[in-house]
Amino acid sequence: MDQPWLARRPNDVPNTIHPDEYSSLIEMFENSVRKFADQPAFVNMGTVMTFRKLEERSRAFAAYLQNELHLKKGDRVALMMPNLLQYPVALFGVLRAGLVVVNVNPLYKPRELEHQLKDAGAETIVIVSNFASSLQKVLKNTPVKNIVITSLGQMLPRAKGTLVDFVVKYIKRLVPCYNIPGAVSMRQAIRRGRRLQYVKPRVEGDDIAFLQYTGGTTGVAKGAVLSHSNVVANVMQAKAAYNSLFSEGRDLVVTALPLYHVFALSMNCLLFIEMGGQNLLITNPRDISGFIKELQRYPFTAITGVNTLFNALLNHEAFRQIDFSHMRLSVAGGTSVQRAVAEKWKQVTGKHLLEGYGLTECSPLVAGNPYDETEYTGAIGIPVPSTDVRIVNDDGEVLPFDQVGELQVRGPQVMQEYWQNEQATREVLTEDGWLSTGDVVRCDEQGMFYIVDRKKDMILVSGFNVYPNEIEDVVSMHDKVLEVAAIGEPHHVSGEIVKVVVVKRDLSLTKEEIIAHCREYLTGYKIPKLVEFRDELPKTNVGKILRRALKEQNMTLEAQQTMEQA
């Protein structure tokens, strides 16, 4: 198969990696602990945890799970917490016990939490007290039998941790009342585990490491089955693609995206563990002022995020005062990067914002802009080493790379299946291993891929395809626009018309200015016919704008208006 991207790949980036470099994530972790024992692995709220301390705590927690809870290889353990030192302890404790990690969004509503716990068959959960009341509401409807509870300050020095927990619970009132008999504190579990014998299980590459649930933005959340080999391979693919920007044992990556999300889990936590790097964990990235104060304290070399996060930082005056001289890598993923954000990022930091592409089902990295790219391309880049890609039409027929169609992926990072969902698996995964991404792409002569859009988000105007990303990119270039989402609105003549929902940067902005601006850059049928202003846009917890939520809100409003008219 023709692979035009091979010529675009930097000379020091290999075309293939060795996916079996480590037999499991356990071996990868143990190797890093031996090499970097006394170096810092994680820092949170000013408290540092070294690789040695992470090894000791995770081993104790693994022993507790094995001996006191009597969990067996393959049992599922849910982790429901934000970015805290407790997360990597629990993560590696679960993996080292031969168990399966089920990451859960802490902001899930009880209904969403119940679905995931039942679907995964998780009998054990590690949860932060802030969210225990949600668990209590659904506990009797789930298979959960073992509850380990921690608090935001539990792994900080005792005096500081006590103060943090007091403020969170009694001043800010962020811990709703709950009553869960039989729950054990994580501190107590680790203390008990230190007195117990840890037995290293026999874990092979094909064994399940994660049930990583999709965001649920396109329907009911499904658990992508990611094996140890899947995740190890993806870590090695990312390392191979960007190794020239890393310095083993000396990097500090800013981790603002939650570790329960596959992007931060694989690209921040696991990748930088393998390289002996340090993770700066940001517990509440929505507190931009507090976030920036943390950035000012540390000479960070790398930062990852999504478009909305970078946009929020750039719009805070204090961000410009940060020393960026140590930063070598800034990566955006999860959703498309807008030109206005990328160009302003380079202007402020002096460094190019590299865009990557991945999905939960691919552990997650599939493609990324080459590290030697210096300007905004609008592309998701080229496939990472050992990754095959192709473009297909609606009938599944393979198209030449110069045509637009759905992207399919095959490689060692592609999931095994959707957990206990054979039908959903068959819909996206072929017998010979090709995964249908649901993303419409095009490829240029250099092998650089561009997301045209999600198939289901496409707007059809009088038979012409309109892709929301293009509209959003144009509108976001307007100086008075802070954020924008484009959706299709039903129309009796053209089928659909383009509607944009805008958050103002400058309150003087008018609908007429938006439309006039679009006329400069877009052909007639792409120009928004409707403009709505809002104070904020609906987003997932990692910052993706939810177009579907905007569409549903429109449908609800229309239904109400119809009923009123009747």
Coordinates of C-alpha atoms in Angstrom, one line a residue:
M1 CA 0.0 0.0 0.0
D2 CA 1.2 3.5 -0.8
Q3 CA 2.4 5.3 2.3
P4 CA 3.2 8.9 1.4
W5 CA 3.8 9.9 5.0
L6 CA 7.1 7.9 5.2
A7 CA 9.0 10.6 3.3
R8 CA 7.6 13.3 5.7
R9 CA 8.7 11.4 8.9
P10 CA 11.9 12.9 10.5
N11 CA 15.0 10.9 9.8
D12 CA 15.5 9.9 13.4
V13 CA 11.9 8.5 13.8
P14 CA 11.7 4.8 12.9
N15 CA 8.9 3.4 10.7
T16 CA 8.3 0.6 13.2
I17 CA 8.6 0.0 16.9
H18 CA 9.0 -3.2 19.0
P19 CA 5.5 -3.5 20.6
D20 CA 6.8 -6.3 22.9
E21 CA 9.7 -4.3 24.3
Y22 CA 8.0 -4.9 27.7
S23 CA 5.9 -8.0 28.4
S24 CA 3.4 -5.9 30.4
L25 CA 2.9 -2.5 32.0
I26 CA 4.1 -4.1 35.2
E27 CA 7.5 -4.9 33.7
M28 CA 7.6 -1.4 32.3
F29 CA 6.9 0.1 35.7
E30 CA 9.4 -2.1 37.5
N31 CA 12.1 -1.2 35.0
S32 CA 11.5 2.6 35.6
V33 CA 11.5 2.2 39.4
R34 CA 14.9 0.5 39.2
K35 CA 16.4 3.2 37.0
F36 CA 14.9 6.3 38.6
A37 CA 14.1 5.2 42.2
D38 CA 15.0 8.4 44.0
Q39 CA 13.8 10.8 41.3
P40 CA 10.4 12.6 41.6
A41 CA 7.6 10.8 39.7
F42 CA 4.6 13.0 40.6
V43 CA 4.0 16.3 42.3
N44 CA 0.7 17.6 43.5
M45 CA -0.2 20.6 45.7
G46 CA 3.5 21.1 46.4
T47 CA 4.1 17.5 47.6
V48 CA 6.5 15.3 45.7
M49 CA 6.3 11.5 45.4
T50 CA 9.4 9.7 44.2
F51 CA 9.5 6.6 42.1
R52 CA 10.6 4.6 45.2
K53 CA 7.7 5.9 47.2
L54 CA 5.3 5.2 44.4
E55 CA 6.6 1.6 44.2
E56 CA 6.2 1.1 48.0
R57 CA 2.7 2.5 48.2
S58 CA 1.5 0.7 45.0
R59 CA 2.9 -2.6 46.2
A60 CA 1.2 -2.2 49.5
F61 CA -2.1 -1.4 47.8
A62 CA -1.7 -4.4 45.5
A63 CA -1.1 -6.6 48.5
Y64 CA -4.2 -5.3 50.2
L65 CA -6.3 -6.0 47.1
Q66 CA -4.9 -9.5 46.8
N67 CA -5.0 -10.6 50.4
E68 CA -7.8 -8.6 52.2
L69 CA -10.2 -8.2 49.4
H70 CA -9.3 -11.5 47.8
L71 CA -9.4 -10.1 44.3
K72 CA -8.2 -12.4 41.5
K73 CA -6.5 -11.8 38.2
G74 CA -8.9 -10.1 35.7
D75 CA -11.3 -8.7 38.4
R76 CA -12.3 -5.1 37.6
V77 CA -11.5 -2.2 39.9
A78 CA -13.1 1.2 39.3
L79 CA -11.0 4.4 39.9
M80 CA -13.0 7.5 40.4
M81 CA -10.9 10.5 41.3
P82 CA -9.3 13.7 39.9
N83 CA -5.6 14.3 39.5
L84 CA -4.2 13.4 42.9
L85 CA -1.1 11.5 44.2
Q86 CA -3.6 8.7 45.1
Y87 CA -4.4 8.1 41.4
P88 CA -1.0 6.7 40.3
V89 CA -0.8 4.7 43.6
A90 CA -4.1 3.1 42.9
L91 CA -3.4 2.7 39.2
F92 CA -0.2 0.8 39.6
G93 CA -1.5 -1.1 42.6
V94 CA -4.4 -2.4 40.6
L95 CA -2.2 -3.3 37.6
R96 CA 0.5 -4.9 39.8
A97 CA -2.2 -7.1 41.4
G98 CA -3.1 -8.4 37.9
L99 CA -6.4 -6.6 37.9
V100 CA -8.2 -4.5 35.4
V101 CA -8.5 -0.7 35.7
V102 CA -11.9 0.8 35.0
N103 CA -11.5 4.6 34.9
V104 CA -14.6 6.6 35.9
N105 CA -15.3 10.3 35.4
P106 CA -15.7 11.8 38.9
L107 CA -18.3 14.2 37.6
Y108 CA -20.6 11.4 36.4
K109 CA -24.2 11.8 37.5
P110 CA -25.6 8.8 39.4
R111 CA -27.2 7.3 36.3
E112 CA -24.0 7.4 34.3
L113 CA -22.0 5.9 37.2
E114 CA -24.5 3.1 37.7
H115 CA -24.3 2.2 34.0
Q116 CA -20.5 2.0 33.9
L117 CA -20.2 0.0 37.2
K118 CA -22.8 -2.5 36.1
D119 CA -21.4 -2.8 32.5
A120 CA -17.9 -3.3 33.7
G121 CA -18.9 -5.7 36.5
A122 CA -16.7 -3.8 38.9
E123 CA -17.0 -5.2 42.5
T124 CA -14.4 -2.8 43.9
I125 CA -14.1 1.0 43.6
V126 CA -11.5 3.6 44.8
I127 CA -13.3 6.9 45.1
V128 CA -12.7 10.4 46.4
S129 CA -15.1 11.4 49.2
N130 CA -16.3 14.4 47.2
F131 CA -18.2 12.0 45.0
A132 CA -19.2 9.3 47.5
S133 CA -22.7 10.6 47.7
S134 CA -23.3 9.8 44.0
L135 CA -22.0 6.2 44.6
Q136 CA -24.3 5.9 47.7
K137 CA -27.4 6.7 45.6
V138 CA -26.8 3.8 43.1
L139 CA -24.7 1.3 45.2
K140 CA -27.5 -1.2 45.7
N141 CA -28.0 -1.4 41.9
T142 CA -24.4 -2.2 41.2
P143 CA -22.1 -5.2 41.8
V144 CA -19.8 -3.1 44.0
K145 CA -18.9 -4.8 47.3
N146 CA -15.6 -3.2 48.2
I147 CA -15.3 0.6 48.6
V148 CA -12.0 2.4 49.3
I149 CA -12.4 6.1 50.0
T150 CA -9.8 8.8 50.0
S151 CA -9.9 12.6 50.4
L152 CA -8.2 15.4 48.5
G153 CA -5.6 15.8 51.2
Q154 CA -5.0 12.2 52.3
M155 CA -1.6 11.7 50.6
L156 CA -0.3 15.2 51.5
P157 CA 1.9 15.7 54.6
R158 CA -0.5 15.3 57.6
A159 CA -0.8 19.0 58.7
K160 CA -1.3 20.2 55.1
G161 CA -3.6 17.4 54.2
T162 CA -5.8 18.0 57.3
L163 CA -6.0 21.7 56.4
V164 CA -6.9 20.9 52.7
D165 CA -9.6 18.5 53.8
F166 CA -11.1 20.9 56.3
V167 CA -11.3 23.7 53.8
V168 CA -12.8 21.4 51.1
K169 CA -15.4 19.9 53.4
Y170 CA -16.4 22.7 55.8
I171 CA -15.4 26.0 54.1
K172 CA -16.1 25.2 50.4
R173 CA -18.6 22.5 51.2
L174 CA -17.5 20.3 48.3
V175 CA -18.1 17.0 50.1
P176 CA -21.9 16.2 50.2
C177 CA -23.0 14.0 53.1
Y178 CA -22.8 10.3 52.5
N179 CA -23.1 7.1 54.5
I180 CA -21.4 4.0 53.1
P181 CA -21.0 1.3 55.9
G182 CA -17.9 -0.9 55.5
A183 CA -15.9 1.6 53.4
V184 CA -12.2 1.6 54.1
S185 CA -9.9 4.7 53.8
M186 CA -7.1 4.4 51.3
R187 CA -4.6 5.4 53.9
Q188 CA -5.8 2.4 56.0
A189 CA -5.7 0.1 53.0
I190 CA -2.1 1.0 52.3
R191 CA -1.2 0.6 56.0
R192 CA -2.7 -2.9 56.1
G193 CA -1.0 -3.8 52.8
R194 CA 2.4 -3.0 54.1
R195 CA 2.1 -6.0 56.5
L196 CA 0.9 -8.4 53.8
Q197 CA 2.9 -10.3 51.2
Y198 CA 2.6 -9.1 47.6
V199 CA 2.7 -11.9 45.0
K200 CA 3.6 -10.7 41.5
P201 CA 1.0 -12.3 39.2
R202 CA 1.8 -13.8 35.8
V203 CA 0.6 -11.1 33.4
E204 CA 1.0 -11.4 29.6
G205 CA 0.6 -9.0 26.8
D206 CA -2.9 -10.1 25.8
D207 CA -4.2 -9.7 29.3
I208 CA -6.6 -6.8 29.8
A209 CA -5.1 -3.7 31.5
F210 CA -8.0 -1.2 31.1
L211 CA -11.7 -1.1 30.3
Q212 CA -11.5 2.4 29.0
Y213 CA -15.0 3.8 28.4
T214 CA -15.7 6.1 25.5
G215 CA -17.0 9.5 26.4
G216 CA -20.6 8.5 25.7
T217 CA -21.1 11.6 23.6
T218 CA -22.2 9.5 20.6
G219 CA -24.5 7.2 22.6
V220 CA -24.2 4.8 25.6
A221 CA -20.6 4.6 26.8
K222 CA -18.8 1.5 25.8
G223 CA -15.8 -0.1 27.4
A224 CA -12.8 -0.4 25.0
V225 CA -10.8 -3.4 26.0
L226 CA -7.1 -2.3 26.0
S227 CA -4.6 -5.0 26.7
H228 CA -1.1 -4.6 28.3
S229 CA 0.4 -4.9 24.8
N230 CA -2.0 -2.3 23.3
V231 CA -0.9 0.3 25.9
V232 CA 2.8 -0.6 26.0
A233 CA 2.9 -0.4 22.2
N234 CA 1.2 3.1 22.2
V235 CA 3.7 4.3 24.8
M236 CA 6.6 3.2 22.6
Q237 CA 5.0 4.7 19.5
A238 CA 4.7 8.1 21.2
K239 CA 8.2 7.8 22.5
A240 CA 9.6 7.0 19.0
A241 CA 7.7 9.8 17.4
Y242 CA 8.9 12.5 19.8
N243 CA 12.0 11.1 21.4
S244 CA 14.2 13.9 20.1
L245 CA 12.3 16.4 22.3
F246 CA 12.7 14.3 25.5
S247 CA 15.6 14.0 27.9
E248 CA 15.4 10.7 29.9
G249 CA 15.0 11.3 33.6
R250 CA 14.9 15.1 33.3
D251 CA 11.5 16.0 31.9
L252 CA 8.6 17.6 33.8
V253 CA 5.2 17.3 32.1
V254 CA 2.2 19.4 33.1
T255 CA -0.8 17.1 33.5
A256 CA -4.0 19.2 33.6
L257 CA -6.2 16.8 31.7
P258 CA -7.6 14.2 34.1
L259 CA -5.6 11.0 34.3
Y260 CA -8.8 9.0 34.0
H261 CA -9.0 10.2 30.4
V262 CA -7.0 8.0 28.0
F263 CA -5.0 10.9 26.5
A264 CA -3.5 12.0 29.9
L265 CA -3.3 8.4 31.1
S266 CA -1.2 7.1 28.2
M267 CA 0.6 10.2 26.9
N268 CA 1.4 11.8 30.3
C269 CA 1.3 9.3 33.1
L270 CA 2.6 6.1 31.4
L271 CA 4.9 7.7 28.8
F272 CA 6.7 9.8 31.3
I273 CA 6.9 7.0 33.8
E274 CA 8.7 5.0 31.2
M275 CA 11.1 7.8 30.5
G276 CA 11.7 8.7 34.2
G277 CA 9.9 12.0 33.9
Q278 CA 7.9 13.9 36.5
N279 CA 4.2 14.7 36.3
L280 CA 2.9 17.9 37.7
L281 CA -0.7 17.0 38.6
I282 CA -3.3 19.8 38.4
T283 CA -6.3 18.8 40.4
N284 CA -8.6 21.6 39.3
P285 CA -7.5 23.1 35.9
R286 CA -10.8 25.1 35.7
D287 CA -9.2 27.4 38.4
I288 CA -7.1 29.1 35.8
S289 CA -5.5 31.5 38.3
G290 CA -4.5 28.7 40.6
F291 CA -3.3 26.6 37.6
I292 CA -1.1 29.4 36.4
K293 CA 0.4 29.9 39.8
E294 CA 1.4 26.2 39.7
L295 CA 3.0 26.7 36.3
Q296 CA 5.1 29.6 37.6
R297 CA 6.6 27.3 40.3
Y298 CA 8.0 24.6 38.0
P299 CA 10.4 24.6 35.0
F300 CA 8.2 22.4 32.9
T301 CA 9.4 20.9 29.7
A302 CA 6.2 19.6 28.3
I303 CA 2.5 20.3 28.5
T304 CA -0.6 18.6 27.0
G305 CA -4.1 19.7 26.7
V306 CA -7.1 20.4 24.5
N307 CA -8.0 23.5 22.5
T308 CA -10.3 25.0 25.1
L309 CA -7.6 24.6 27.8
F310 CA -4.9 26.4 25.8
N311 CA -7.4 29.1 24.8
A312 CA -8.3 29.7 28.5
L313 CA -4.7 30.0 29.5
L314 CA -3.9 32.4 26.6
N315 CA -6.8 34.6 27.7
H316 CA -5.4 35.1 31.2
E317 CA -2.9 38.0 31.5
A318 CA -0.8 36.2 34.1
F319 CA 0.0 33.4 31.7
R320 CA 2.2 35.8 29.7
Q321 CA 4.5 36.2 32.7
I322 CA 5.5 32.5 32.8
D323 CA 9.1 31.4 31.9
F324 CA 8.7 29.1 28.8
S325 CA 12.5 28.7 28.2
H326 CA 12.5 25.1 29.4
M327 CA 9.4 24.0 27.4
R328 CA 10.3 21.8 24.4
L329 CA 6.9 20.1 23.7
S330 CA 3.3 21.3 23.8
V331 CA 0.7 18.9 22.4
A332 CA -3.0 19.4 21.8
G333 CA -5.4 16.5 21.2
G334 CA -8.9 15.4 21.9
T335 CA -10.4 17.9 19.4
S336 CA -9.2 20.1 16.6
V337 CA -6.9 23.0 17.3
Q338 CA -8.1 26.3 16.0
R339 CA -5.7 28.4 14.0
A340 CA -6.3 31.4 16.2
V341 CA -5.3 29.5 19.3
A342 CA -2.3 27.8 17.7
E343 CA -0.9 31.1 16.4
K344 CA -1.5 32.9 19.6
W345 CA 0.2 30.1 21.6
K346 CA 3.3 30.4 19.5
Q347 CA 3.3 34.2 19.8
V348 CA 3.1 34.0 23.6
T349 CA 5.3 31.0 24.4
G350 CA 7.6 31.1 21.4
K351 CA 6.9 27.4 20.8
H352 CA 4.8 25.6 18.2
L353 CA 1.7 23.8 19.4
L354 CA 1.7 20.3 17.9
E355 CA -1.6 18.7 17.1
G356 CA -2.2 15.0 17.5
Y357 CA -5.0 12.6 16.9
G358 CA -6.2 9.6 18.7
L359 CA -9.2 7.8 20.1
T360 CA -10.0 5.7 23.1
E361 CA -10.1 2.5 20.9
C362 CA -6.5 3.1 19.9
S363 CA -4.9 3.6 23.4
P364 CA -5.2 6.5 22.1
L365 CA -2.5 7.8 19.8
V366 CA -2.9 7.3 16.0
A367 CA -1.2 10.3 14.4
G368 CA 0.6 13.5 15.2
N369 CA 2.3 16.4 13.6
P370 CA 6.1 15.7 13.1
Y371 CA 8.1 17.2 15.9
D372 CA 10.1 19.4 13.4
E373 CA 6.9 21.2 12.3
T374 CA 7.2 24.9 13.1
E375 CA 3.9 26.4 11.9
Y376 CA 0.2 25.7 12.2
T377 CA -0.8 23.2 9.6
G378 CA -4.4 22.4 10.5
A379 CA -3.5 18.8 10.1
I380 CA -3.5 15.9 12.6
G381 CA -0.2 14.9 11.2
I382 CA 1.1 11.6 10.0
P383 CA 0.6 8.1 11.5
V384 CA 2.9 7.2 14.4
P385 CA 5.3 4.3 13.8
S386 CA 3.8 0.8 13.2
T387 CA 0.4 2.2 12.3
D388 CA -1.4 1.4 9.1
V389 CA -4.2 3.8 7.9
R390 CA -6.5 3.8 4.9
I391 CA -9.5 5.9 3.7
V392 CA -12.8 4.2 2.8
N393 CA -16.1 5.3 1.3
D394 CA -19.5 4.6 2.8
D395 CA -19.5 1.1 1.3
G396 CA -16.2 0.3 2.9
E397 CA -14.3 0.4 -0.4
V398 CA -10.7 1.6 -0.1
L399 CA -10.1 5.0 -1.7
P400 CA -6.9 6.6 -3.0
F401 CA -5.3 8.9 -0.4
D402 CA -6.2 12.0 -2.4
Q403 CA -9.9 11.4 -1.8
V404 CA -12.1 12.3 1.2
G405 CA -13.5 9.4 3.2
E406 CA -13.6 7.7 6.6
L407 CA -10.3 6.9 8.3
Q408 CA -9.6 3.3 9.3
V409 CA -6.7 2.3 11.5
R410 CA -4.7 -0.9 12.1
G411 CA -1.8 -1.4 14.5
P412 CA -0.7 -2.8 17.8
Q413 CA -2.5 -0.1 19.7
V414 CA -6.0 -0.9 18.4
M415 CA -8.3 -2.3 21.1
Q416 CA -9.2 -6.0 21.3
E417 CA -13.0 -5.3 21.4
Y418 CA -15.8 -3.5 23.1
W419 CA -16.4 -5.1 26.5
Q420 CA -19.2 -7.7 26.2
N421 CA -20.6 -6.0 23.2
E422 CA -20.1 -8.1 20.1
Q423 CA -22.5 -6.2 17.9
A424 CA -20.8 -2.8 18.6
T425 CA -17.4 -4.5 18.0
R426 CA -18.5 -5.8 14.6
E427 CA -19.7 -2.4 13.6
V428 CA -16.2 -0.8 14.0
L429 CA -13.7 -3.6 13.8
T430 CA -13.1 -5.8 10.8
E431 CA -11.9 -9.4 11.1
D432 CA -8.4 -8.4 9.8
G433 CA -8.0 -5.7 12.4
W434 CA -9.1 -2.5 10.7
L435 CA -10.9 0.0 13.1
S436 CA -13.4 2.4 11.6
T437 CA -12.8 5.7 13.4
G438 CA -16.0 7.5 12.3
D439 CA -13.8 10.5 11.3
V440 CA -13.8 11.9 7.8
V441 CA -10.3 12.8 6.6
R442 CA -8.3 13.9 3.6
C443 CA -4.6 13.4 3.0
D444 CA -2.2 15.7 1.1
E445 CA 0.7 14.8 -1.1
Q446 CA 3.1 14.7 1.9
G447 CA 0.9 12.2 3.7
M448 CA -0.4 14.7 6.2
F449 CA -3.9 14.0 7.3
Y450 CA -6.7 16.5 7.9
I451 CA -9.9 15.9 9.8
V452 CA -12.8 17.1 7.8
D453 CA -15.2 16.1 10.5
R454 CA -17.1 13.4 12.3
K455 CA -19.5 11.8 9.9
K456 CA -22.5 12.4 12.2
D457 CA -21.7 16.1 12.7
M458 CA -21.7 16.9 9.0
I459 CA -24.2 19.6 7.9
L460 CA -26.0 19.0 4.6
V461 CA -27.1 22.2 2.9
S462 CA -28.9 21.7 -0.3
G463 CA -26.9 18.6 -1.1
F464 CA -23.6 20.2 -0.2
N465 CA -21.5 18.9 2.7
V466 CA -20.6 21.5 5.3
Y467 CA -18.1 20.5 8.0
P468 CA -18.5 22.3 11.4
N469 CA -14.7 22.4 12.0
E470 CA -14.2 24.6 9.0
I471 CA -16.9 27.0 10.2
E472 CA -15.6 27.1 13.7
D473 CA -12.1 27.7 12.6
V474 CA -13.2 30.8 10.6
V475 CA -15.5 32.2 13.3
S476 CA -12.8 31.8 16.0
M477 CA -10.4 34.0 14.0
H478 CA -12.7 37.0 14.8
D479 CA -11.0 39.0 17.6
K480 CA -14.2 39.4 19.6
V481 CA -15.0 35.6 19.7
L482 CA -13.9 33.5 22.6
E483 CA -15.5 30.2 21.7
V484 CA -17.8 28.8 19.0
A485 CA -19.6 25.7 18.0
A486 CA -21.3 25.1 14.6
I487 CA -24.3 22.8 14.2
G488 CA -26.9 22.1 11.5
E489 CA -30.4 23.6 12.0
P490 CA -33.4 22.0 10.1
H491 CA -34.7 24.1 7.2
H492 CA -37.7 23.5 5.1
V493 CA -36.0 24.6 1.8
S494 CA -32.3 23.5 2.0
G495 CA -32.7 20.6 4.5
E496 CA -30.3 22.3 6.9
I497 CA -28.7 25.6 7.4
V498 CA -25.6 26.5 9.4
K499 CA -26.0 27.8 12.9
V500 CA -23.2 29.0 15.1
V501 CA -23.3 29.4 18.9
V502 CA -20.8 31.9 20.1
V503 CA -19.3 33.0 23.4
K504 CA -18.2 36.6 23.2
R505 CA -14.8 37.8 24.1
D506 CA -16.0 41.4 23.5
L507 CA -19.6 42.1 24.6
S508 CA -20.0 44.6 21.7
L509 CA -20.0 41.7 19.2
T510 CA -23.1 41.5 17.0
K511 CA -24.6 38.8 14.8
E512 CA -24.1 41.0 11.8
E513 CA -20.3 41.2 12.5
I514 CA -20.1 37.4 12.7
I515 CA -21.9 37.0 9.3
A516 CA -19.9 39.7 7.6
H517 CA -16.7 38.1 8.9
C518 CA -17.7 34.7 7.5
R519 CA -18.5 36.2 4.1
E520 CA -14.8 37.0 3.8
Y521 CA -13.7 33.4 4.2
L522 CA -16.6 31.1 3.3
T523 CA -18.6 30.3 0.2
G524 CA -22.3 31.2 0.2
Y525 CA -23.9 27.9 1.5
K526 CA -21.4 27.7 4.3
I527 CA -22.1 31.1 5.8
P528 CA -24.1 30.8 9.1
K529 CA -27.7 31.9 8.7
L530 CA -28.3 31.8 12.4
V531 CA -26.1 33.2 15.2
E532 CA -26.8 32.6 18.9
F533 CA -24.8 34.1 21.8
R534 CA -24.4 32.2 25.1
D535 CA -22.4 32.7 28.2
E536 CA -20.8 29.3 27.9
L537 CA -20.9 26.1 25.7
P538 CA -21.6 22.6 26.9
K539 CA -18.4 20.6 27.2
T540 CA -17.2 17.2 28.4
N541 CA -15.0 17.2 31.5
V542 CA -11.9 17.3 29.3
G543 CA -13.0 20.3 27.4
K544 CA -14.5 19.0 24.2
I545 CA -17.4 21.1 23.0
L546 CA -20.6 19.0 22.8
R547 CA -22.3 19.8 19.5
R548 CA -24.8 17.0 20.2
A549 CA -25.9 18.7 23.4
L550 CA -26.5 21.9 21.5
K551 CA -28.6 20.1 18.9
E552 CA -30.6 18.3 21.6
Q553 CA -31.3 21.6 23.4
N554 CA -32.5 23.1 20.1
M555 CA -34.8 20.1 19.6
T556 CA -36.2 20.5 23.1
L557 CA -36.8 24.2 22.6
E558 CA -38.6 23.5 19.2
A559 CA -40.8 20.9 20.8
Q560 CA -41.8 23.3 23.6
Q561 CA -42.6 26.0 21.1
T562 CA -44.7 23.6 19.0
M563 CA -46.7 22.6 22.1
E564 CA -47.3 26.2 23.1
Q565 CA -48.5 27.1 19.6
A566 CA -50.9 24.1 19.7

